[in-house]
CSV table of C-alpha atoms and ligand atoms in Angstrom, one decimal:
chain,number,residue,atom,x,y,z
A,27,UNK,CA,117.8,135.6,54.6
A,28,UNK,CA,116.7,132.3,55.9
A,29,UNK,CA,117.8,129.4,55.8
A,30,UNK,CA,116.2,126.0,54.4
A,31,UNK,CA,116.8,123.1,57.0
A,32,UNK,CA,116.5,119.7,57.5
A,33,UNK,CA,116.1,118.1,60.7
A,34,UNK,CA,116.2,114.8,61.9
A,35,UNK,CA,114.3,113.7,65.2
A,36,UNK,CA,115.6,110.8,66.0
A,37,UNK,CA,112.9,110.0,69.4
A,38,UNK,CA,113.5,107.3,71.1
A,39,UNK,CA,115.0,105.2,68.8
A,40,UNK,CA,118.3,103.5,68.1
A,41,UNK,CA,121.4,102.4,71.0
A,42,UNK,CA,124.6,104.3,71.1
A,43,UNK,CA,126.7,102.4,68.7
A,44,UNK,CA,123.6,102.1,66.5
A,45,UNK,CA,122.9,105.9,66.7
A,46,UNK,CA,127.0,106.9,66.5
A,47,UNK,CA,126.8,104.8,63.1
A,48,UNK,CA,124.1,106.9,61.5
A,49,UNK,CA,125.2,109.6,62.9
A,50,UNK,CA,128.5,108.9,60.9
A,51,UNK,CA,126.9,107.4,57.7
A,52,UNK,CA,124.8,111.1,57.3
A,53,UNK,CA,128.0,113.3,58.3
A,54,UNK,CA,129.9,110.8,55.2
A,55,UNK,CA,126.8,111.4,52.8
A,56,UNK,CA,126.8,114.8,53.2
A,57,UNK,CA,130.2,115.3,52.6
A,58,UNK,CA,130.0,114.3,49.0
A,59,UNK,CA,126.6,115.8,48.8
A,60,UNK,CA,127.2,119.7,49.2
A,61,UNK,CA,123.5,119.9,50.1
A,62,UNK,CA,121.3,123.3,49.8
A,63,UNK,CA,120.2,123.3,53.4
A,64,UNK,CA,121.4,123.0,56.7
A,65,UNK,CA,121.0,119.9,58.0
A,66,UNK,CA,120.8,118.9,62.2
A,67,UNK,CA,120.1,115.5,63.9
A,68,UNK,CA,118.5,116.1,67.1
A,69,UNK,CA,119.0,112.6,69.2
A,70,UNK,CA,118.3,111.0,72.7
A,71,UNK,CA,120.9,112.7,75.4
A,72,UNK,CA,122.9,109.7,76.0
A,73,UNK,CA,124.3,110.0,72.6
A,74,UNK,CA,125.1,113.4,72.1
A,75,UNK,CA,128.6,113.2,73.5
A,76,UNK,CA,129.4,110.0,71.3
A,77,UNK,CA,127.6,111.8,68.0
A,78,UNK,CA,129.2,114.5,68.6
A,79,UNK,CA,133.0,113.0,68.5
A,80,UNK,CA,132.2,111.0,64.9
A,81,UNK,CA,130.3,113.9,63.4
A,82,UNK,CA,131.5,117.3,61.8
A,83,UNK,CA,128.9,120.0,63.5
A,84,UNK,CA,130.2,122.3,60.3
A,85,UNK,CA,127.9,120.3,58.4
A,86,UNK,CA,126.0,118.4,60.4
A,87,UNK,CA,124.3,120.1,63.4
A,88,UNK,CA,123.5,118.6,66.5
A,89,UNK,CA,120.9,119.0,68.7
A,90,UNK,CA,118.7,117.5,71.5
A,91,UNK,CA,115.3,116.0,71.6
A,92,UNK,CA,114.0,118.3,75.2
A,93,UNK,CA,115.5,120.1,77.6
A,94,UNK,CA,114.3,120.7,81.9
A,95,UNK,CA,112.4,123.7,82.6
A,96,UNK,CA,114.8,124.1,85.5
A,97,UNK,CA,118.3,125.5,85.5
A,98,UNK,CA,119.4,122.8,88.4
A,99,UNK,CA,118.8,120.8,91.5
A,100,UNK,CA,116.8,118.0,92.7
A,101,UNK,CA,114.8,116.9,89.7
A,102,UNK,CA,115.8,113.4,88.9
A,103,UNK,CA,116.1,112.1,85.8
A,104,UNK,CA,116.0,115.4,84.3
A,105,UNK,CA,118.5,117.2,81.3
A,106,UNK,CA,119.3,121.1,82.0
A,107,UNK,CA,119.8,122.9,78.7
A,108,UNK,CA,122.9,123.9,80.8
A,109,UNK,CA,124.0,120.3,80.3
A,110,UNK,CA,123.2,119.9,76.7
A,111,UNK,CA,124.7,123.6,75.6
A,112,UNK,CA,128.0,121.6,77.4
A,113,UNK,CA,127.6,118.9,75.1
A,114,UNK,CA,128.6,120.9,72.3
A,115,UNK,CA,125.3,120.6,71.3
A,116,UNK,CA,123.6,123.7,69.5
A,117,UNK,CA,119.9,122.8,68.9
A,118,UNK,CA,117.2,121.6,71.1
A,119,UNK,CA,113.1,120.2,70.2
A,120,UNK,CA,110.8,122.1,72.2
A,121,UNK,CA,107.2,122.0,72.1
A,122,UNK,CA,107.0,118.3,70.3
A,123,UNK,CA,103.5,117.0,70.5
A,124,UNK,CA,104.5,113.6,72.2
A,125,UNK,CA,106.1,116.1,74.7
A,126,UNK,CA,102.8,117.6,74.9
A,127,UNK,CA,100.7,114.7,74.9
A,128,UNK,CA,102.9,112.2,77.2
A,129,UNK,CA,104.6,114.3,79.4
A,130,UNK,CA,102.1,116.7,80.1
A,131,UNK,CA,104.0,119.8,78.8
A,132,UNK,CA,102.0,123.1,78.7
A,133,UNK,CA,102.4,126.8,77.3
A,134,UNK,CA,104.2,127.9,80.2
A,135,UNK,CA,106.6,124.8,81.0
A,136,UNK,CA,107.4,125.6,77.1
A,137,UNK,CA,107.9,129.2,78.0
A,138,UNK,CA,110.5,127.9,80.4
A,139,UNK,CA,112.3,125.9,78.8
A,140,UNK,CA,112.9,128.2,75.7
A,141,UNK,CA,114.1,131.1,78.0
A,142,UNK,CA,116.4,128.4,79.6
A,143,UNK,CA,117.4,127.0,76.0
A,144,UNK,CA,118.4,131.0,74.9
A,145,UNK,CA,120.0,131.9,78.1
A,146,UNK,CA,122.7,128.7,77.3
A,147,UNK,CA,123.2,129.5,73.7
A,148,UNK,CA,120.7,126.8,72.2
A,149,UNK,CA,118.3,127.6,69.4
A,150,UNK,CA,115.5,125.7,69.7
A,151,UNK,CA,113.2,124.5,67.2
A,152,UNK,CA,110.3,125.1,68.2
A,153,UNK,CA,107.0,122.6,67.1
A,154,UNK,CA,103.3,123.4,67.0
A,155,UNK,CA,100.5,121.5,65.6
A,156,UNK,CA,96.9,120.9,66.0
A,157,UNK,CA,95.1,117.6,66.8
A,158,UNK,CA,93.2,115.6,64.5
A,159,UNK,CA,89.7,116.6,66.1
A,160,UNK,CA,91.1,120.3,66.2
A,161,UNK,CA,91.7,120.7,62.1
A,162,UNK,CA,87.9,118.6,61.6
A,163,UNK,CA,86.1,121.2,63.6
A,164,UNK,CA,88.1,124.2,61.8
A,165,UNK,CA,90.0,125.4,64.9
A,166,UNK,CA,93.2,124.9,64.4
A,167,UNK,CA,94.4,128.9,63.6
A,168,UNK,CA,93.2,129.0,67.1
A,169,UNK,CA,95.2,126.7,68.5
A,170,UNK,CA,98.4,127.5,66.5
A,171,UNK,CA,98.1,130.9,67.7
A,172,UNK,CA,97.7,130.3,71.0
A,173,UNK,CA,100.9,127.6,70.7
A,174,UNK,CA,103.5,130.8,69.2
A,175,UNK,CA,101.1,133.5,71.7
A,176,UNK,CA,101.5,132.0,75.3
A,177,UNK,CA,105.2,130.3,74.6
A,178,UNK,CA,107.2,132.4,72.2
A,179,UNK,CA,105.5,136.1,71.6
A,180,UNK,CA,107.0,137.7,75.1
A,181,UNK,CA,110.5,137.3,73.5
A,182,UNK,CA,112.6,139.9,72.5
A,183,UNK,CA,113.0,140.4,68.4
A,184,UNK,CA,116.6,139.1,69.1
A,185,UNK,CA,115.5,136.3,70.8
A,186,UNK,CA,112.8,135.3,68.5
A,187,UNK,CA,115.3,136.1,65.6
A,188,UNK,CA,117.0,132.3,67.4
A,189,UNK,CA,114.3,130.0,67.3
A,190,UNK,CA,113.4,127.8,64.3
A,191,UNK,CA,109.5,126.6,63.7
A,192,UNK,CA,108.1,123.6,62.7
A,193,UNK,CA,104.5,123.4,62.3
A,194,UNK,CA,103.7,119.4,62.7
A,195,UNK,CA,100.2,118.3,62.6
A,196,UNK,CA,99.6,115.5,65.1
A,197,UNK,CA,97.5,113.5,62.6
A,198,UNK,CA,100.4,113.5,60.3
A,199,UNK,CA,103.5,112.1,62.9
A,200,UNK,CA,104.2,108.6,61.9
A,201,UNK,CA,100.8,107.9,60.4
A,202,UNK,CA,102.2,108.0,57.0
A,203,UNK,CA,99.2,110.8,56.2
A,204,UNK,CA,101.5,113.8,55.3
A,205,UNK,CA,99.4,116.5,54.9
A,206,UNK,CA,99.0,118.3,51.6
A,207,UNK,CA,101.5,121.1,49.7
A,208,UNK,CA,98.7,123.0,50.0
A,209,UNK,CA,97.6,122.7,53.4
A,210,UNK,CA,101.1,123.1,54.9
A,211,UNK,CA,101.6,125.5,52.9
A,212,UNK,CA,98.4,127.9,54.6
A,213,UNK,CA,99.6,127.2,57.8
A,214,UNK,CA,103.0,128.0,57.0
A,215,UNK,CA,101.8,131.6,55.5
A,216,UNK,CA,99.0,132.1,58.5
A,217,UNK,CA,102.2,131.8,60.8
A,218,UNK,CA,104.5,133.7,59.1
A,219,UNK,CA,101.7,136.4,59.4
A,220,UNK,CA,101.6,136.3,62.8
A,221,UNK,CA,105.1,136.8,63.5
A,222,UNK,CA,105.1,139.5,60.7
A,223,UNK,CA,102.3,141.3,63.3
A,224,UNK,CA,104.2,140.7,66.1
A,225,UNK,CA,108.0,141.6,65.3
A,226,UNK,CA,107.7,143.0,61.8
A,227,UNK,CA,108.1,142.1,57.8
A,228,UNK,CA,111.9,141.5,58.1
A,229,UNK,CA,111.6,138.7,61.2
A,230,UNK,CA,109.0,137.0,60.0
A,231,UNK,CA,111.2,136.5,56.3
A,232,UNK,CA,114.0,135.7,58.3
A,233,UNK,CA,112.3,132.8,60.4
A,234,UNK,CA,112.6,129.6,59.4
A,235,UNK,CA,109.6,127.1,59.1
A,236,UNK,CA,109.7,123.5,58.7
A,237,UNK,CA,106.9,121.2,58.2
A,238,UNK,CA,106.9,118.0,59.9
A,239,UNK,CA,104.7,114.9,59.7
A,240,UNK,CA,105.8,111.8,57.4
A,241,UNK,CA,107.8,113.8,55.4
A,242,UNK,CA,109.5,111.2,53.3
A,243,UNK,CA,111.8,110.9,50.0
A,244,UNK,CA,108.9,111.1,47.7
A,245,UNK,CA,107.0,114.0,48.9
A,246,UNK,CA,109.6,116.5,50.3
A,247,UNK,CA,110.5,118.3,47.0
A,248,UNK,CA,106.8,118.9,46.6
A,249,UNK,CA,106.2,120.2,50.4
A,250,UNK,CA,109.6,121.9,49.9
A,251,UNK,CA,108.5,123.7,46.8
A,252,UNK,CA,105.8,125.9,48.5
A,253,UNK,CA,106.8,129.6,49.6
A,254,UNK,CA,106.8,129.0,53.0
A,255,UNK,CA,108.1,125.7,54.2
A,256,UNK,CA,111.4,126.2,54.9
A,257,UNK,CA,112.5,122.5,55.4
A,258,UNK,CA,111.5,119.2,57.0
A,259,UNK,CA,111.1,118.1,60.7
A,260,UNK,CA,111.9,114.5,60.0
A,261,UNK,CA,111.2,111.4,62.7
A,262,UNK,CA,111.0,108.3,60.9
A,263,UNK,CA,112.5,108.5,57.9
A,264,UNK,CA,115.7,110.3,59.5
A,265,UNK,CA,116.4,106.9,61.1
A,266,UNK,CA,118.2,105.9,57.9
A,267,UNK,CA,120.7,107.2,56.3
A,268,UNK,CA,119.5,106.5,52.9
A,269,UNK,CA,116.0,108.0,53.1
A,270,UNK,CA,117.1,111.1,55.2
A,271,UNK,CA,119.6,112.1,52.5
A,272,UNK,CA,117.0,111.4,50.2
A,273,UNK,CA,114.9,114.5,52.0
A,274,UNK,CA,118.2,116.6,52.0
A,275,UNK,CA,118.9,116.3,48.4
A,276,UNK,CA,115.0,117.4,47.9
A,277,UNK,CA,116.4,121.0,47.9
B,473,LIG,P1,107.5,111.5,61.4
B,473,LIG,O1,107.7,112.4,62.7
B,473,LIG,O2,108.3,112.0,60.3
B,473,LIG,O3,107.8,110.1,61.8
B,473,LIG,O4,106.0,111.6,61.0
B,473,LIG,C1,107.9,113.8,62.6
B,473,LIG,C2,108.2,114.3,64.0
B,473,LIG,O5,107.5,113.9,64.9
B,473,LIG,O6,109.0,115.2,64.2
């Protein structure tokens, strides 16, 4: 069976103290809350060690925002997931499309860096989403495809049976344009079909996919509704504690 999740991404928002405090005031809330879903906050590596000593990871998961696509060495300024996996961390975004954009992240560096991710004991969640100019001209199956084909689809059923989805189209990150029930919902199914042709009927029920794109309080019981969205990839309205329990208690 899988499981409904909500995520927070915090970026690169919030200090230490600021992030350790919302960090606490969502572990609180969900305490009294008993929520229907999992629920993870996935913040900026400096504060994973201070999260992690004012949270509970029984209710509230923790994860990172990226990972290298090395295991060590000279690479400064880099994270292995070697070093987050010793955080006590258990989750790690991969594949986010400011990653992509910014940082120049391809199919293959992703490839890396989800073998690397496994091999330490993370699961990531794993995001894909077209471009604005990519849904107008109609060729965003392509794209999505290609995204899951050249960076997950050489894992082993196990393997795959670890990662967590979250289809995010770029035009809907922090523009406040969610996209439609609807139209999550068709990418949703068009990618649970494509893992149901690559590892079979029971991995592709089993795989969780979250939509993410200004998900917010107000439309996440709707998006949550549809068959296949599994849960929310939340950035900006995880960075209180008010709004993100809001989405939590939409299940
Ligand atoms: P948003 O970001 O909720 O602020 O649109 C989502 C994400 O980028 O994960």
């Amino acid at each position: 069976m899988r499981k409904n999740i909500v995520a927070g991404n915090w970026k690169m928002n919030t200090t230490v103290p600021e992030g350790v405090k919302l960090a606490y005031d969502v572990n609180c809330a969900l305490k009294n809350a008993q929520p229907k879903c999992d629920v993870i906050i996935a913040v900026p590596f400096t504060h994973l060690v201070p999260v992690k000593m004012h949270i509970d990871t029984n209710i509230l998961g923790l994860g990172a925002e990226n990972c290298a696509d090395h295991t060590k060495g000279a690479f400064t300024g880099e994270v292995s997931a070697a070093m987050v996996a010793s955080t006590g961390a258990s989750y790690v975004i991969l594949g986010h499309s400011e990653r992509r954009q910014y940082y120049g992240e391809t199919a293959a560096t992703l490839k890396e860096k989800v073998g690397l991710a496994l091999e330490n004991g993370l699961k990531p969640i794993f995001c894909v989403g077209e471009v604005l100019a990519q849904r107008e001209d109609g060729s965003y199956f392509d794209v999505i495809k290609a995204q899951l084909t050249d960076s997950l689809f050489d894992l082993s059923a196990e393997d795959f049976g670890k990662i967590i989805l979250a289809y995010e189209p770029v035009w809907a990150i922090g523009t406040g344009k969610t996209a439609s029930a609807d139209q999550a919902e068709e990418i949703h199914a068009f990618i649970r079909k494509l893992v149901t042709e690559k590892y079979g009927k029971q991995v592709a029920e089993d795989t969780t996919i979250l939509y993410g794109g200004s998900c917010k309080p107000s439309n996440a019981k709707e998006l949550f509704a549809k068959p296949d969205v599994d849960g929310g990839l939340i950035g900006g309205a995880a960075l209180k504690a008010d709004d993100f329990m809001g989405i939590v208690n939409a299940f």
